[in-house]
Amino acid sequence: MRIYDIIMKKRNGFPNTREELDSLIMGFVEGIVPDYQMAAWLMAVYFNHLNAEERFHLTEIMIESGDRIDLSSIKGRKIDKHSTGGVGDKVTLVVGPIVAAAGLVFAKLSGRGLGHTGGTIDKLESIPGFVTSLDIEQFKRQAERIGIALAGQTAQVAVADKKLYALRDLTATVDEISLIASSIMSKKLAVDSDGILLDVKIGTGAFMKDLDGAKTLARAMIDLGRKNGRATKAVISDMNQPLGVSVGNSLEVVEAIDTLKGRGPQDFSSLCRIIAGQMLVAGGMKSEADALRTVDRLILSGEALRKFDEFVYAQGGPEGFSASYAVHFKEAEIVEEVRTSVSGYVQSVDAESIGLICMRLGAGRERKEDVIDPSVGIRILKRIGDRVEKDEVIAVIYANDKRNADNEAKKLVDSFVISEQKTSPPPIVYEVI
Ligand code: URA
């Protein structure tokens, strides 16, 4: 069938066959199908969507377009995790050591941050000496030896997705659920695992703005995971405000350590507990209650914290890092308190705006080549539903440039909406699927 006819079929609301998707996607990867035809098909998908069979085929074609990471030589049940991204999301730094301490293998490839969202690799690289560029053999050896390894994407995984995503980004076709599901799962499924935990965020700081959309996305991804033989679970969690108190790379590492010590912020600690519990369930534990008890025990006994230290040391960081981080982390030169000029209840804390402020302070990247300052960021001291009084400190900026800090302080105040109306905090988790 001609590419023109494949596009027309989708435009008219009919499903494409495996062969049609194959010639379209692989033709695009090989440079035979031009961008304008691919973009037309993407827009047709945006309006007419893909059914479960088409999603399955598209995902498989994208997996086959790149390398597969074979971890079958590692003994033990391998569990992977993916978050659809948010502000202050340092969950991986906490749940990885917990599940590894529980005896599962957590061998994960992670990304860097771009725009308002941070990336796990950037957070880890704020630790002096920490190496994220492990080659695949080092990665496997470490996962086998201590049960946890985390590396940046080095291999060419899901090449078609990379090329398609760049085009979607330019053609207003990123936010279509079947395309997002296939894109995320092609990268997850290219890496060997027994189970996958998906953290699907909803809210102002997330891709998905509402619960229905998030549930549809979660179900589409679970379907792809299970059809590929992976035990897949999804947690739908809130991103209507930043997660936890700290946003910014070394600040977030400290918050992760505090959480592993059992004294992290309440919302963040609860989310980590639920996600780690679900990872244990995806890893084969029969009862959710047993899984949660195991998580609590591993934190209380210090085993999860010791696993974190072992992990940091194995990847080149300082020994006993959780006890000595204050010596190793360079502090920001400017610490500026931000106060509210009104009294009332916090109605909203714009997570996306806070992510962008952090990015401009130097904690993130506007462009891929931007260099990160690990010491800068923000601590958010008031959350949705909290009462605040005029002149009370609502946030603290950590910066290395006074003018930059002053400019961003004004925007930070505007990220909070405060009024006399009482309001309740949003749930931490909406649903586990
Ligand atoms: N993240 C991805 O990897 N792909 C998408 O399409 C959206 C978010």
GROMACS .gro file of C-alpha atoms and ligand atoms in nm:
model
  441
    1MET     CA    1   0.000   0.000   0.000
    2ARG     CA    2   0.125   0.352  -0.078
    3ILE     CA    3   0.216   0.573   0.221
    4TYR     CA    4  -0.055   0.812   0.098
    5ASP     CA    5  -0.318   0.535   0.137
    6ILE     CA    6  -0.188   0.439   0.485
    7ILE     CA    7  -0.234   0.800   0.597
    8MET     CA    8  -0.577   0.825   0.433
    9LYS     CA    9  -0.694   0.506   0.606
   10LYS     CA   10  -0.603   0.649   0.947
   11ARG     CA   11  -0.744   0.989   0.857
   12ASN     CA   12  -1.077   0.821   0.775
   13GLY     CA   13  -1.083   0.642   1.110
   14PHE     CA   14  -0.979   0.290   1.005
   15PRO     CA   15  -0.706   0.086   1.176
   16ASN     CA   16  -0.370   0.032   1.008
   17THR     CA   17  -0.237  -0.323   0.975
   18ARG     CA   18   0.099  -0.443   1.105
   19GLU     CA   19   0.242  -0.436   0.751
   20GLU     CA   20   0.122  -0.081   0.696
   21LEU     CA   21   0.270   0.039   1.025
   22ASP     CA   22   0.593  -0.141   0.946
   23SER     CA   23   0.639   0.025   0.607
   24LEU     CA   24   0.543   0.366   0.748
   25ILE     CA   25   0.759   0.363   1.063
   26MET     CA   26   1.061   0.182   0.923
   27GLY     CA   27   1.037   0.388   0.604
   28PHE     CA   28   1.053   0.699   0.823
   29VAL     CA   29   1.352   0.567   1.021
   30GLU     CA   30   1.534   0.483   0.697
   31GLY     CA   31   1.462   0.827   0.551
   32ILE     CA   32   1.234   0.696   0.274
   33VAL     CA   33   0.913   0.840   0.424
   34PRO     CA   34   0.946   1.220   0.448
   35ASP     CA   35   0.866   1.420   0.762
   36TYR     CA   36   0.553   1.573   0.606
   37GLN     CA   37   0.392   1.234   0.549
   38MET     CA   38   0.487   1.110   0.894
   39ALA     CA   39   0.351   1.431   1.047
   40ALA     CA   40   0.023   1.390   0.857
   41TRP     CA   41  -0.016   1.035   0.992
   42LEU     CA   42   0.065   1.153   1.347
   43MET     CA   43  -0.204   1.420   1.322
   44ALA     CA   44  -0.451   1.159   1.193
   45VAL     CA   45  -0.363   0.947   1.499
   46TYR     CA   46  -0.408   1.250   1.721
   47PHE     CA   47  -0.771   1.275   1.610
   48ASN     CA   48  -0.857   0.909   1.547
   49HIS     CA   49  -0.625   0.728   1.795
   50LEU     CA   50  -0.482   0.376   1.772
   51ASN     CA   51  -0.665   0.065   1.893
   52ALA     CA   52  -0.497  -0.186   2.126
   53GLU     CA   53  -0.373  -0.399   1.834
   54GLU     CA   54  -0.223  -0.102   1.652
   55ARG     CA   55  -0.055   0.015   1.975
   56PHE     CA   56   0.091  -0.332   2.023
   57HIS     CA   57   0.229  -0.339   1.669
   58LEU     CA   58   0.363   0.018   1.682
   59THR     CA   59   0.538  -0.058   2.012
   60GLU     CA   60   0.692  -0.377   1.877
   61ILE     CA   61   0.812  -0.204   1.561
   62MET     CA   62   0.972   0.072   1.770
   63ILE     CA   63   1.141  -0.185   2.000
   64GLU     CA   64   1.278  -0.370   1.699
   65SER     CA   65   1.413  -0.048   1.548
   66GLY     CA   66   1.685  -0.035   1.818
   67ASP     CA   67   1.892  -0.245   2.060
   68ARG     CA   68   1.740  -0.474   2.319
   69ILE     CA   69   1.915  -0.482   2.657
   70ASP     CA   70   1.939  -0.846   2.759
   71LEU     CA   71   1.970  -0.884   3.136
   72SER     CA   72   1.879  -1.254   3.139
   73SER     CA   73   2.222  -1.346   3.279
   74ILE     CA   74   2.136  -1.162   3.604
   75LYS     CA   75   1.986  -1.399   3.859
   76GLY     CA   76   1.676  -1.288   4.051
   77ARG     CA   77   1.355  -1.108   3.963
   78LYS     CA   78   1.421  -0.782   3.783
   79ILE     CA   79   1.188  -0.494   3.843
   80ASP     CA   80   1.179  -0.168   3.648
   81LYS     CA   81   1.000   0.161   3.709
   82HIS     CA   82   0.892   0.457   3.501
   83SER     CA   83   0.747   0.792   3.599
   84THR     CA   84   0.568   1.009   3.345
   85GLY     CA   85   0.761   1.297   3.501
   86GLY     CA   86   0.707   1.581   3.738
   87VAL     CA   87   0.863   1.840   3.964
   88GLY     CA   88   1.052   1.722   4.273
   89ASP     CA   89   1.015   1.359   4.164
   90LYS     CA   90   1.301   1.180   4.339
   91VAL     CA   91   1.103   0.858   4.399
   92THR     CA   92   1.353   0.635   4.216
   93LEU     CA   93   1.630   0.732   4.461
   94VAL     CA   94   1.421   0.596   4.747
   95VAL     CA   95   1.232   0.299   4.602
   96GLY     CA   96   1.536   0.157   4.416
   97PRO     CA   97   1.733   0.088   4.737
   98ILE     CA   98   1.418  -0.039   4.914
   99VAL     CA   99   1.333  -0.301   4.652
  100ALA     CA  100   1.698  -0.403   4.617
  101ALA     CA  101   1.719  -0.444   4.995
  102ALA     CA  102   1.408  -0.665   4.965
  103GLY     CA  103   1.598  -0.897   4.729
  104LEU     CA  104   1.471  -0.781   4.389
  105VAL     CA  105   1.705  -0.659   4.116
  106PHE     CA  106   1.657  -0.295   4.024
  107ALA     CA  107   1.853  -0.239   3.703
  108LYS     CA  108   1.728   0.080   3.548
  109LEU     CA  109   1.819   0.307   3.260
  110SER     CA  110   1.718   0.665   3.338
  111GLY     CA  111   1.703   0.997   3.161
  112ARG     CA  112   1.816   1.353   3.217
  113GLY     CA  113   1.582   1.640   3.282
  114LEU     CA  114   1.460   1.883   3.020
  115GLY     CA  115   1.237   2.189   3.064
  116HIS     CA  116   1.040   2.201   3.388
  117THR     CA  117   1.096   1.837   3.489
  118GLY     CA  118   1.412   1.702   3.649
  119GLY     CA  119   1.588   1.376   3.566
  120THR     CA  120   1.716   1.102   3.795
  121ILE     CA  121   2.056   1.099   3.623
  122ASP     CA  122   2.109   1.470   3.697
  123LYS     CA  123   2.014   1.418   4.062
  124LEU     CA  124   2.261   1.129   4.097
  125GLU     CA  125   2.536   1.321   3.920
  126SER     CA  126   2.512   1.591   4.188
  127ILE     CA  127   2.688   1.336   4.414
  128PRO     CA  128   3.066   1.393   4.376
  129GLY     CA  129   3.227   1.112   4.180
  130PHE     CA  130   2.900   0.935   4.090
  131VAL     CA  131   2.930   0.774   3.745
  132THR     CA  132   2.616   0.720   3.537
  133SER     CA  133   2.788   0.623   3.211
  134LEU     CA  134   2.825   0.253   3.293
  135ASP     CA  135   2.866   0.027   2.993
  136ILE     CA  136   2.622  -0.258   2.973
  137GLU     CA  137   2.864  -0.516   3.117
  138GLN     CA  138   2.947  -0.296   3.420
  139PHE     CA  139   2.576  -0.228   3.463
  140LYS     CA  140   2.492  -0.600   3.466
  141ARG     CA  141   2.781  -0.691   3.698
  142GLN     CA  142   2.677  -0.429   3.953
  143ALA     CA  143   2.308  -0.525   3.937
  144GLU     CA  144   2.405  -0.887   3.995
  145ARG     CA  145   2.644  -0.804   4.281
  146ILE     CA  146   2.439  -0.557   4.486
  147GLY     CA  147   2.089  -0.571   4.333
  148ILE     CA  148   2.084  -0.213   4.209
  149ALA     CA  149   2.238  -0.027   3.916
  150LEU     CA  150   2.131   0.293   3.746
  151ALA     CA  151   2.275   0.424   3.423
  152GLY     CA  152   2.203   0.681   3.154
  153GLN     CA  153   2.075   0.561   2.817
  154THR     CA  154   2.387   0.462   2.628
  155ALA     CA  155   2.262   0.197   2.389
  156GLN     CA  156   2.043   0.289   2.095
  157VAL     CA  157   1.710   0.183   2.241
  158ALA     CA  158   1.386   0.233   2.038
  159VAL     CA  159   1.550   0.441   1.765
  160ALA     CA  160   1.218   0.495   1.585
  161ASP     CA  161   1.066   0.646   1.897
  162LYS     CA  162   1.347   0.900   1.927
  163LYS     CA  163   1.293   1.016   1.569
  164LEU     CA  164   0.914   1.013   1.599
  165TYR     CA  165   0.920   1.200   1.930
  166ALA     CA  166   1.128   1.481   1.779
  167LEU     CA  167   0.867   1.520   1.505
  168ARG     CA  168   0.575   1.500   1.750
  169ASP     CA  169   0.737   1.774   1.953
  170LEU     CA  170   0.730   2.004   1.649
  171THR     CA  171   0.383   1.912   1.523
  172ALA     CA  172   0.164   1.937   1.838
  173THR     CA  173   0.113   1.560   1.849
  174VAL     CA  174   0.290   1.471   2.175
  175ASP     CA  175  -0.019   1.458   2.395
  176GLU     CA  176  -0.203   1.168   2.231
  177ILE     CA  177  -0.247   0.875   2.464
  178SER     CA  178  -0.174   0.587   2.227
  179LEU     CA  179   0.141   0.760   2.103
  180ILE     CA  180   0.258   0.833   2.460
  181ALA     CA  181   0.185   0.474   2.570
  182SER     CA  182   0.374   0.320   2.278
  183SER     CA  183   0.662   0.563   2.316
  184ILE     CA  184   0.714   0.502   2.688
  185MET     CA  185   0.661   0.127   2.670
  186SER     CA  186   0.888   0.075   2.367
  187LYS     CA  187   1.177   0.207   2.579
  188LYS     CA  188   1.077   0.008   2.889
  189LEU     CA  189   1.016  -0.317   2.700
  190ALA     CA  190   1.346  -0.293   2.513
  191VAL     CA  191   1.514  -0.350   2.850
  192ASP     CA  192   1.474  -0.692   3.004
  193SER     CA  193   1.266  -0.711   3.326
  194ASP     CA  194   1.010  -0.934   3.496
  195GLY     CA  195   0.791  -0.652   3.620
  196ILE     CA  196   0.733  -0.282   3.558
  197LEU     CA  197   0.584  -0.020   3.789
  198LEU     CA  198   0.440   0.287   3.617
  199ASP     CA  199   0.396   0.609   3.813
  200VAL     CA  200   0.145   0.809   3.608
  201LYS     CA  201   0.127   1.167   3.731
  202ILE     CA  202  -0.172   1.395   3.699
  203GLY     CA  203  -0.211   1.765   3.760
  204THR     CA  204  -0.081   2.105   3.663
  205GLY     CA  205   0.283   1.992   3.661
  206ALA     CA  206   0.220   1.671   3.462
  207PHE     CA  207   0.154   1.565   3.105
  208MET     CA  208  -0.189   1.436   3.198
  209LYS     CA  209  -0.414   1.699   3.348
  210ASP     CA  210  -0.712   1.484   3.452
  211LEU     CA  211  -0.787   1.148   3.612
  212ASP     CA  212  -0.973   0.998   3.314
  213GLY     CA  213  -0.682   1.070   3.080
  214ALA     CA  214  -0.430   0.932   3.329
  215LYS     CA  215  -0.632   0.612   3.377
  216THR     CA  216  -0.665   0.560   3.002
  217LEU     CA  217  -0.289   0.610   2.961
  218ALA     CA  218  -0.212   0.377   3.253
  219ARG     CA  219  -0.440   0.104   3.112
  220ALA     CA  220  -0.288   0.136   2.764
  221MET     CA  221   0.063   0.095   2.910
  222ILE     CA  222  -0.038  -0.192   3.139
  223ASP     CA  223  -0.192  -0.369   2.839
  224LEU     CA  224   0.134  -0.334   2.645
  225GLY     CA  225   0.339  -0.452   2.943
  226ARG     CA  226   0.125  -0.758   3.011
  227LYS     CA  227   0.102  -0.856   2.642
  228ASN     CA  228   0.481  -0.858   2.648
  229GLY     CA  229   0.488  -1.091   2.947
  230ARG     CA  230   0.577  -0.832   3.213
  231ALA     CA  231   0.389  -0.805   3.542
  232THR     CA  232   0.283  -0.441   3.511
  233LYS     CA  233   0.120  -0.217   3.772
  234ALA     CA  234   0.039   0.154   3.767
  235VAL     CA  235   0.008   0.408   4.045
  236ILE     CA  236  -0.177   0.727   3.953
  237SER     CA  237  -0.029   1.000   4.170
  238ASP     CA  238  -0.070   1.372   4.219
  239MET     CA  239   0.139   1.641   4.051
  240ASN     CA  240  -0.078   1.944   4.127
  241GLN     CA  241   0.209   2.073   4.339
  242PRO     CA  242   0.576   1.974   4.360
  243LEU     CA  243   0.641   1.640   4.524
  244GLY     CA  244   0.796   1.673   4.870
  245VAL     CA  245   0.963   1.990   4.989
  246SER     CA  246   1.280   2.012   4.779
  247VAL     CA  247   1.324   2.077   4.409
  248GLY     CA  248   1.680   2.089   4.271
  249ASN     CA  249   1.940   1.818   4.235
  250SER     CA  250   2.147   1.795   4.556
  251LEU     CA  251   1.851   1.922   4.763
  252GLU     CA  252   1.646   1.630   4.629
  253VAL     CA  253   1.920   1.377   4.706
  254VAL     CA  254   1.921   1.500   5.067
  255GLU     CA  255   1.542   1.465   5.081
  256ALA     CA  256   1.568   1.109   4.945
  257ILE     CA  257   1.825   1.026   5.216
  258ASP     CA  258   1.597   1.175   5.484
  259THR     CA  259   1.313   0.963   5.352
  260LEU     CA  260   1.524   0.649   5.367
  261LYS     CA  261   1.600   0.745   5.727
  262GLY     CA  262   1.223   0.754   5.791
  263ARG     CA  263   1.201   1.131   5.828
  264GLY     CA  264   1.111   1.256   5.482
  265PRO     CA  265   0.817   1.485   5.401
  266GLN     CA  266   0.484   1.315   5.460
  267ASP     CA  267   0.346   1.327   5.101
  268PHE     CA  268   0.671   1.209   4.946
  269SER     CA  269   0.729   0.935   5.203
  270SER     CA  270   0.375   0.801   5.155
  271LEU     CA  271   0.411   0.792   4.779
  272CYS     CA  272   0.747   0.609   4.802
  273ARG     CA  273   0.594   0.357   5.042
  274ILE     CA  274   0.304   0.284   4.805
  275ILE     CA  275   0.525   0.263   4.495
  276ALA     CA  276   0.787   0.043   4.662
  277GLY     CA  277   0.504  -0.180   4.791
  278GLN     CA  278   0.357  -0.215   4.441
  279MET     CA  279   0.702  -0.291   4.302
  280LEU     CA  280   0.733  -0.576   4.549
  281VAL     CA  281   0.390  -0.699   4.436
  282ALA     CA  282   0.496  -0.675   4.068
  283GLY     CA  283   0.811  -0.857   4.178
  284GLY     CA  284   0.609  -1.153   4.300
  285MET     CA  285   0.495  -1.076   4.657
  286LYS     CA  286   0.139  -1.204   4.694
  287SER     CA  287  -0.011  -0.966   4.949
  288GLU     CA  288  -0.007  -0.585   4.935
  289ALA     CA  289  -0.018  -0.570   5.315
  290ASP     CA  290   0.295  -0.791   5.339
  291ALA     CA  291   0.464  -0.573   5.078
  292LEU     CA  292   0.395  -0.255   5.278
  293ARG     CA  293   0.513  -0.421   5.598
  294THR     CA  294   0.835  -0.520   5.423
  295VAL     CA  295   0.890  -0.161   5.303
  296ASP     CA  296   0.837  -0.025   5.656
  297ARG     CA  297   1.074  -0.284   5.803
  298LEU     CA  298   1.350  -0.209   5.553
  299ILE     CA  299   1.333   0.163   5.635
  300LEU     CA  300   1.308   0.116   6.011
  301SER     CA  301   1.599  -0.130   6.023
  302GLY     CA  302   1.824   0.094   5.812
  303GLU     CA  303   1.867  -0.181   5.549
  304ALA     CA  304   1.729   0.039   5.269
  305LEU     CA  305   1.960   0.325   5.370
  306ARG     CA  306   2.260   0.089   5.377
  307LYS     CA  307   2.163  -0.030   5.027
  308PHE     CA  308   2.155   0.334   4.912
  309ASP     CA  309   2.507   0.387   5.050
  310GLU     CA  310   2.629   0.065   4.887
  311PHE     CA  311   2.480   0.179   4.556
  312VAL     CA  312   2.637   0.528   4.572
  313TYR     CA  313   2.977   0.381   4.660
  314ALA     CA  314   2.956   0.115   4.387
  315GLN     CA  315   2.900   0.386   4.125
  316GLY     CA  316   3.196   0.601   4.232
  317GLY     CA  317   3.043   0.821   4.502
  318PRO     CA  318   3.183   0.867   4.856
  319GLU     CA  319   3.164   0.579   5.106
  320GLY     CA  320   2.891   0.615   5.371
  321PHE     CA  321   2.737   0.902   5.179
  322SER     CA  322   2.412   0.921   5.376
  323ALA     CA  323   2.609   1.021   5.686
  324SER     CA  324   2.860   1.251   5.518
  325TYR     CA  325   2.668   1.429   5.241
  326ALA     CA  326   2.695   1.767   5.418
  327VAL     CA  327   3.073   1.755   5.372
  328HIS     CA  328   3.048   1.661   5.005
  329PHE     CA  329   2.768   1.883   4.876
  330LYS     CA  330   2.866   2.239   4.793
  331GLU     CA  331   2.607   2.474   4.939
  332ALA     CA  332   2.447   2.749   4.731
  333GLU     CA  333   2.591   3.093   4.812
  334ILE     CA  334   2.257   3.268   4.834
  335VAL     CA  335   1.975   3.145   5.053
  336GLU     CA  336   1.675   3.375   5.014
  337GLU     CA  337   1.349   3.343   5.202
  338VAL     CA  338   1.031   3.417   5.010
  339ARG     CA  339   0.736   3.558   5.206
  340THR     CA  340   0.369   3.593   5.127
  341SER     CA  341   0.205   3.934   5.136
  342VAL     CA  342  -0.139   3.793   5.219
  343SER     CA  343  -0.298   3.565   5.478
  344GLY     CA  344  -0.523   3.273   5.390
  345TYR     CA  345  -0.518   2.913   5.271
  346VAL     CA  346  -0.292   2.786   4.994
  347GLN     CA  347  -0.522   2.703   4.700
  348SER     CA  348  -0.255   2.597   4.452
  349VAL     CA  349   0.122   2.577   4.405
  350ASP     CA  350   0.198   2.579   4.034
  351ALA     CA  351   0.436   2.286   3.990
  352GLU     CA  352   0.522   2.369   3.629
  353SER     CA  353   0.609   2.729   3.718
  354ILE     CA  354   0.828   2.610   4.007
  355GLY     CA  355   1.002   2.361   3.778
  356LEU     CA  356   1.075   2.643   3.533
  357ILE     CA  357   1.204   2.873   3.810
  358CYS     CA  358   1.442   2.596   3.921
  359MET     CA  359   1.551   2.549   3.562
  360ARG     CA  360   1.633   2.920   3.530
  361LEU     CA  361   1.822   2.913   3.861
  362GLY     CA  362   2.042   2.649   3.696
  363ALA     CA  363   1.895   2.325   3.831
  364GLY     CA  364   1.766   2.217   3.490
  365ARG     CA  365   1.814   2.257   3.119
  366GLU     CA  366   1.635   2.473   2.866
  367ARG     CA  367   1.844   2.309   2.593
  368LYS     CA  368   2.009   1.968   2.599
  369GLU     CA  369   2.360   2.118   2.611
  370ASP     CA  370   2.296   2.344   2.916
  371VAL     CA  371   2.518   2.274   3.219
  372ILE     CA  372   2.353   2.201   3.554
  373ASP     CA  373   2.437   2.365   3.888
  374PRO     CA  374   2.374   2.086   4.142
  375SER     CA  375   2.349   2.319   4.444
  376VAL     CA  376   2.059   2.543   4.339
  377GLY     CA  377   1.686   2.490   4.382
  378ILE     CA  378   1.385   2.570   4.596
  379ARG     CA  379   1.233   2.441   4.917
  380ILE     CA  380   0.855   2.472   4.923
  381LEU     CA  381   0.743   2.516   5.282
  382LYS     CA  382   0.367   2.550   5.230
  383ARG     CA  383   0.139   2.309   5.051
  384ILE     CA  384  -0.218   2.311   4.920
  385GLY     CA  385  -0.459   2.341   5.214
  386ASP     CA  386  -0.204   2.496   5.457
  387ARG     CA  387  -0.291   2.814   5.645
  388VAL     CA  388  -0.040   3.099   5.599
  389GLU     CA  389  -0.014   3.440   5.762
  390LYS     CA  390   0.098   3.765   5.597
  391ASP     CA  391   0.483   3.788   5.590
  392GLU     CA  392   0.526   3.418   5.665
  393VAL     CA  393   0.803   3.236   5.477
  394ILE     CA  394   0.644   3.010   5.212
  395ALA     CA  395   0.956   2.904   5.022
  396VAL     CA  396   1.334   2.932   5.022
  397ILE     CA  397   1.548   2.990   4.713
  398TYR     CA  398   1.900   2.843   4.688
  399ALA     CA  399   2.098   3.024   4.418
  400ASN     CA  400   2.445   3.133   4.315
  401ASP     CA  401   2.351   3.462   4.151
  402LYS     CA  402   2.180   3.735   4.355
  403ARG     CA  403   2.006   3.908   4.066
  404ASN     CA  404   1.877   3.580   3.935
  405ALA     CA  405   1.750   3.487   4.283
  406ASP     CA  406   1.570   3.823   4.324
  407ASN     CA  407   1.403   3.795   3.982
  408GLU     CA  408   1.286   3.441   4.046
  409ALA     CA  409   1.165   3.523   4.400
  410LYS     CA  410   0.891   3.742   4.249
  411LYS     CA  411   0.783   3.462   4.016
  412LEU     CA  412   0.792   3.216   4.303
  413VAL     CA  413   0.543   3.425   4.504
  414ASP     CA  414   0.315   3.428   4.198
  415SER     CA  415   0.329   3.045   4.183
  416PHE     CA  416   0.123   3.034   4.503
  417VAL     CA  417  -0.248   3.115   4.498
  418ILE     CA  418  -0.365   3.207   4.850
  419SER     CA  419  -0.719   3.303   4.948
  420GLU     CA  420  -0.947   3.299   5.250
  421GLN     CA  421  -1.136   2.994   5.122
  422LYS     CA  422  -1.051   2.675   5.314
  423THR     CA  423  -0.938   2.394   5.086
  424SER     CA  424  -0.827   2.034   5.131
  425PRO     CA  425  -0.499   1.891   5.008
  426PRO     CA  426  -0.521   1.672   4.697
  427PRO     CA  427  -0.479   1.296   4.743
  428ILE     CA  428  -0.125   1.161   4.709
  429VAL     CA  429  -0.240   0.858   4.511
  430TYR     CA  430  -0.568   0.851   4.317
  431GLU     CA  431  -0.569   0.491   4.215
  432VAL     CA  432  -0.355   0.180   4.184
  433ILE     CA  433  -0.429  -0.025   3.873
  434URA     N1  434   0.757   1.045   2.752
  434URA     C1  435   0.794   0.964   2.651
  434URA     O1  436   0.893   0.893   2.661
  434URA     N2  437   0.718   0.961   2.540
  434URA     C2  438   0.608   1.037   2.524
  434URA     O2  439   0.544   1.029   2.423
  434URA     C3  440   0.571   1.121   2.631
  434URA     C4  441   0.648   1.122   2.744
   0.00000   0.00000   0.00000
